[in-house]
Amino acid sequence: MRKISLAVILLLFPFMLFASSGWYLGIESGYSYSIVDSDTGWPNTYILNSHGFDVSVPVEYKVNDWFSINTGVRWIMKSSGYQKLQANGSYVDNLTKMHHFLEFPLSLRFSAGNDFARCFIGFGGYIGVRTMDFTGGITESESVRNNYIAYAYQQIPFTASDNLFDAGIIAETGLTISVERTGYFYTLIRYQYGLTSLEKNHMGAVHTYFSNLSADIGFMFSLGGQR
């Protein structure tokens, strides 16, 4: 009888958690600035920091008033400028490369404040997958003979040298404003330190690491009433 009771409790435990007032589901978006650490391996070629955006569907479980566990799904564009110069300093390419990632973050947040407004800090990590690459800008690489400069925007297919796996560390801080019986608005600043390079199977020290500084706003809906 005890074994049956224990089995029933274990089966019902996830549903009991979900039904509790600690669960939140939200929507979040904002601006993301990519900080690039790259060695192209080519002379007169430069990789620069650039701009992007992110959109998330976050999930939160509040263990108590000051501690919560946060996860979800994030779509983020990590961009870089690509400049290739001739010997006289004129551009051969002046492009923006846009890498689209699907990420799965996990962070632990600690908060302090009152029932209306709270500040929080969080730490954790993420794993992700690179889904698409695009490039756009001015190029004459394929038409130098005609001395013609063209605007190019196109999707770039992946090759064997592309690393599609991504992982890194998260640090974040923000402010929440409670809405009675509904959930809360929030704004946050997040820093993601990338641990994996976009490049693989290269001889030498060719690498491209992305870290991102994001400013986001969002709203979390309570799934079981305000805590």
Short mmCIF file of C-alpha atoms in Angstrom, two decimals:
data_model
loop_
_atom_site.label_atom_id
_atom_site.label_comp_id
_atom_site.label_asym_id
_atom_site.label_seq_id
_atom_site.Cartn_x
_atom_site.Cartn_y
_atom_site.Cartn_z
CA MET A 1 0.00 0.00 0.00
CA ARG A 2 2.84 2.35 0.87
CA LYS A 3 4.54 1.60 -2.46
CA ILE A 4 1.31 2.38 -4.33
CA SER A 5 0.87 5.65 -2.41
CA LEU A 6 4.47 6.64 -3.11
CA ALA A 7 4.05 5.88 -6.82
CA VAL A 8 0.88 8.00 -6.97
CA ILE A 9 2.63 10.90 -5.23
CA LEU A 10 5.59 10.70 -7.63
CA LEU A 11 3.27 10.65 -10.64
CA LEU A 12 1.24 13.59 -9.39
CA PHE A 13 4.22 15.67 -8.25
CA PRO A 14 4.89 17.40 -11.63
CA PHE A 15 1.19 18.27 -11.95
CA MET A 16 1.13 19.59 -8.39
CA LEU A 17 4.09 21.82 -9.23
CA PHE A 18 2.48 23.06 -12.42
CA ALA A 19 -0.77 23.85 -10.64
CA SER A 20 1.04 25.80 -7.95
CA SER A 21 1.19 29.59 -8.04
CA GLY A 22 4.92 29.60 -8.67
CA TRP A 23 4.79 29.08 -12.46
CA TYR A 24 5.04 31.95 -14.97
CA LEU A 25 5.07 32.05 -18.78
CA GLY A 26 6.02 35.16 -20.73
CA ILE A 27 7.15 36.97 -23.85
CA GLU A 28 10.34 39.03 -24.13
CA SER A 29 12.21 40.92 -26.84
CA GLY A 30 14.91 43.54 -27.20
CA TYR A 31 18.18 44.77 -28.65
CA SER A 32 21.37 42.73 -28.71
CA TYR A 33 24.92 43.98 -29.31
CA SER A 34 27.39 41.37 -30.50
CA ILE A 35 30.99 41.53 -29.26
CA VAL A 36 33.17 39.48 -31.61
CA ASP A 37 36.53 37.84 -30.90
CA SER A 38 37.79 36.66 -34.28
CA ASP A 39 40.95 35.71 -36.14
CA THR A 40 40.02 35.45 -39.82
CA GLY A 41 43.37 34.08 -40.94
CA TRP A 42 43.37 36.49 -43.93
CA PRO A 43 45.32 39.78 -44.33
CA ASN A 44 43.41 43.09 -44.68
CA THR A 45 40.25 41.37 -43.43
CA TYR A 46 38.46 42.54 -40.29
CA ILE A 47 35.57 41.27 -38.19
CA LEU A 48 33.74 44.01 -36.25
CA ASN A 49 31.11 44.18 -33.50
CA SER A 50 27.55 44.68 -34.73
CA HIS A 51 23.85 44.88 -33.79
CA GLY A 52 20.94 42.44 -33.63
CA PHE A 53 17.81 41.50 -31.72
CA ASP A 54 16.36 38.68 -29.65
CA VAL A 55 12.88 37.27 -28.96
CA SER A 56 12.17 34.86 -26.10
CA VAL A 57 9.42 32.78 -24.56
CA PRO A 58 10.65 32.55 -20.94
CA VAL A 59 9.40 30.16 -18.28
CA GLU A 60 9.90 30.81 -14.57
CA TYR A 61 9.29 28.85 -11.41
CA LYS A 62 9.38 30.92 -8.23
CA VAL A 63 10.60 28.75 -5.40
CA ASN A 64 9.96 31.55 -2.92
CA ASP A 65 9.87 35.36 -2.77
CA TRP A 66 13.61 35.79 -3.35
CA PHE A 67 14.67 32.79 -5.47
CA SER A 68 13.47 31.53 -8.87
CA ILE A 69 14.54 29.20 -11.70
CA ASN A 70 14.31 30.60 -15.24
CA THR A 71 14.46 28.83 -18.59
CA GLY A 72 12.65 28.98 -21.94
CA VAL A 73 13.44 29.36 -25.64
CA ARG A 74 15.27 32.32 -27.20
CA TRP A 75 15.76 33.31 -30.85
CA ILE A 76 18.75 35.64 -31.13
CA MET A 77 20.59 37.25 -34.05
CA LYS A 78 24.34 37.51 -33.49
CA SER A 79 25.82 39.84 -36.09
CA SER A 80 29.28 40.97 -37.14
CA GLY A 81 30.72 43.42 -39.64
CA TYR A 82 32.98 41.95 -42.31
CA GLN A 83 35.44 44.27 -44.04
CA LYS A 84 37.97 43.26 -46.67
CA LEU A 85 40.28 45.98 -48.01
CA GLN A 86 42.51 46.36 -51.03
CA ALA A 87 46.12 47.45 -50.65
CA ASN A 88 45.10 51.08 -51.31
CA GLY A 89 42.53 50.94 -48.48
CA SER A 90 39.38 50.79 -50.63
CA TYR A 91 36.70 48.20 -49.86
CA VAL A 92 36.39 44.89 -51.65
CA ASP A 93 33.69 43.83 -49.18
CA ASN A 94 31.84 45.81 -46.52
CA LEU A 95 29.20 43.40 -45.25
CA THR A 96 27.14 42.50 -42.21
CA LYS A 97 26.96 38.81 -41.36
CA MET A 98 23.83 37.77 -39.45
CA HIS A 99 23.87 34.44 -37.58
CA HIS A 100 20.53 33.23 -36.22
CA PHE A 101 20.55 31.00 -33.13
CA LEU A 102 17.91 29.08 -31.20
CA GLU A 103 18.97 28.98 -27.55
CA PHE A 104 17.84 27.23 -24.39
CA PRO A 105 18.94 29.24 -21.33
CA LEU A 106 18.86 28.22 -17.68
CA SER A 107 19.53 30.70 -14.89
CA LEU A 108 19.03 31.07 -11.16
CA ARG A 109 17.68 34.46 -10.08
CA PHE A 110 17.83 36.16 -6.70
CA SER A 111 15.54 39.12 -6.02
CA ALA A 112 14.84 41.71 -3.32
CA GLY A 113 12.14 44.35 -2.93
CA ASN A 114 8.45 44.62 -2.06
CA ASP A 115 5.14 43.38 -3.48
CA PHE A 116 5.17 46.07 -6.20
CA ALA A 117 8.79 46.40 -7.39
CA ARG A 118 11.76 44.06 -7.09
CA CYS A 119 15.36 44.05 -8.35
CA PHE A 120 17.03 40.80 -9.35
CA ILE A 121 20.34 39.33 -10.44
CA GLY A 122 20.80 36.00 -12.19
CA PHE A 123 23.55 33.59 -13.23
CA GLY A 124 23.51 30.51 -15.44
CA GLY A 125 24.29 29.20 -18.88
CA TYR A 126 22.82 28.32 -22.24
CA ILE A 127 23.14 25.89 -25.10
CA GLY A 128 21.99 26.61 -28.62
CA VAL A 129 21.99 25.69 -32.27
CA ARG A 130 22.88 27.91 -35.23
CA THR A 131 19.96 27.77 -37.64
CA MET A 132 20.61 30.26 -40.49
CA ASP A 133 23.29 32.62 -41.79
CA PHE A 134 22.64 35.72 -43.92
CA THR A 135 24.91 38.39 -45.31
CA GLY A 136 24.11 41.87 -46.58
CA GLY A 137 26.06 44.92 -47.71
CA ILE A 138 28.37 46.22 -50.42
CA THR A 139 30.59 43.82 -52.35
CA GLU A 140 32.62 43.71 -55.54
CA SER A 141 34.26 40.35 -54.89
CA GLU A 142 32.51 38.62 -57.79
CA SER A 143 32.62 41.52 -60.24
CA VAL A 144 36.03 43.14 -59.87
CA ARG A 145 36.71 42.81 -63.60
CA ASN A 146 33.77 45.10 -64.37
CA ASN A 147 34.77 47.52 -61.57
CA TYR A 148 31.17 47.23 -60.32
CA ILE A 149 30.08 47.47 -56.70
CA ALA A 150 26.78 45.74 -55.83
CA TYR A 151 24.53 45.42 -52.79
CA ALA A 152 24.25 41.79 -51.75
CA TYR A 153 21.71 40.19 -49.41
CA GLN A 154 21.53 36.42 -49.38
CA GLN A 155 21.41 33.34 -47.23
CA ILE A 156 24.76 31.61 -46.83
CA PRO A 157 24.64 27.78 -46.81
CA PHE A 158 26.49 25.96 -44.07
CA THR A 159 29.70 24.08 -44.86
CA ALA A 160 31.73 21.42 -43.08
CA SER A 161 33.81 24.14 -41.41
CA ASP A 162 30.77 25.70 -39.67
CA ASN A 163 30.17 24.83 -36.02
CA LEU A 164 26.40 24.76 -35.47
CA PHE A 165 26.52 24.08 -31.71
CA ASP A 166 26.69 27.00 -29.30
CA ALA A 167 27.10 27.29 -25.53
CA GLY A 168 28.01 29.94 -23.01
CA ILE A 169 27.56 31.64 -19.63
CA ILE A 170 24.83 34.10 -18.61
CA ALA A 171 24.87 37.02 -16.14
CA GLU A 172 21.81 39.27 -15.87
CA THR A 173 20.17 41.95 -13.77
CA GLY A 174 16.81 43.69 -13.95
CA LEU A 175 13.71 45.20 -12.39
CA THR A 176 10.16 43.80 -12.11
CA ILE A 177 6.88 45.70 -11.65
CA SER A 178 3.97 43.60 -10.39
CA VAL A 179 0.48 43.67 -11.91
CA GLU A 180 -2.16 42.43 -9.45
CA ARG A 181 -3.49 38.91 -10.15
CA THR A 182 -1.92 38.88 -13.62
CA GLY A 183 1.87 38.75 -13.48
CA TYR A 184 4.60 41.34 -13.84
CA PHE A 185 6.41 43.58 -16.32
CA TYR A 186 10.19 43.52 -16.32
CA THR A 187 13.25 44.99 -17.94
CA LEU A 188 16.67 43.40 -17.86
CA ILE A 189 20.24 43.64 -19.07
CA ARG A 190 21.86 40.33 -19.97
CA TYR A 191 25.45 39.45 -20.81
CA GLN A 192 26.14 36.18 -22.61
CA TYR A 193 29.76 35.02 -22.84
CA GLY A 194 30.18 32.58 -25.72
CA LEU A 195 32.36 29.51 -25.16
CA THR A 196 32.20 27.99 -28.65
CA SER A 197 33.59 29.25 -31.96
CA LEU A 198 31.64 29.48 -35.22
CA GLU A 199 34.59 27.85 -36.94
CA LYS A 200 35.80 24.28 -36.73
CA ASN A 201 38.20 21.91 -38.51
CA HIS A 202 40.56 24.79 -39.34
CA MET A 203 44.31 24.50 -39.26
CA GLY A 204 45.91 27.23 -37.19
CA ALA A 205 44.15 29.51 -34.72
CA VAL A 206 41.20 30.64 -36.86
CA HIS A 207 38.20 31.31 -34.62
CA THR A 208 35.09 33.48 -34.20
CA TYR A 209 33.58 33.77 -30.71
CA PHE A 210 30.42 35.78 -29.98
CA SER A 211 29.48 37.40 -26.69
CA ASN A 212 26.27 39.44 -26.49
CA LEU A 213 25.04 42.34 -24.39
CA SER A 214 21.22 42.58 -24.53
CA ALA A 215 18.62 45.03 -23.23
CA ASP A 216 15.15 43.44 -23.10
CA ILE A 217 11.64 44.10 -21.86
CA GLY A 218 8.91 41.54 -21.27
CA PHE A 219 5.85 40.42 -19.37
CA MET A 220 5.42 37.24 -17.33
CA PHE A 221 1.90 35.83 -16.93
CA SER A 222 1.12 34.01 -13.71
CA LEU A 223 -0.23 30.50 -14.36
CA GLY A 224 -1.70 30.07 -10.92
CA GLY A 225 -2.28 33.47 -9.34
CA GLN A 226 0.23 35.90 -7.90
CA ARG A 227 2.58 34.75 -5.18
#
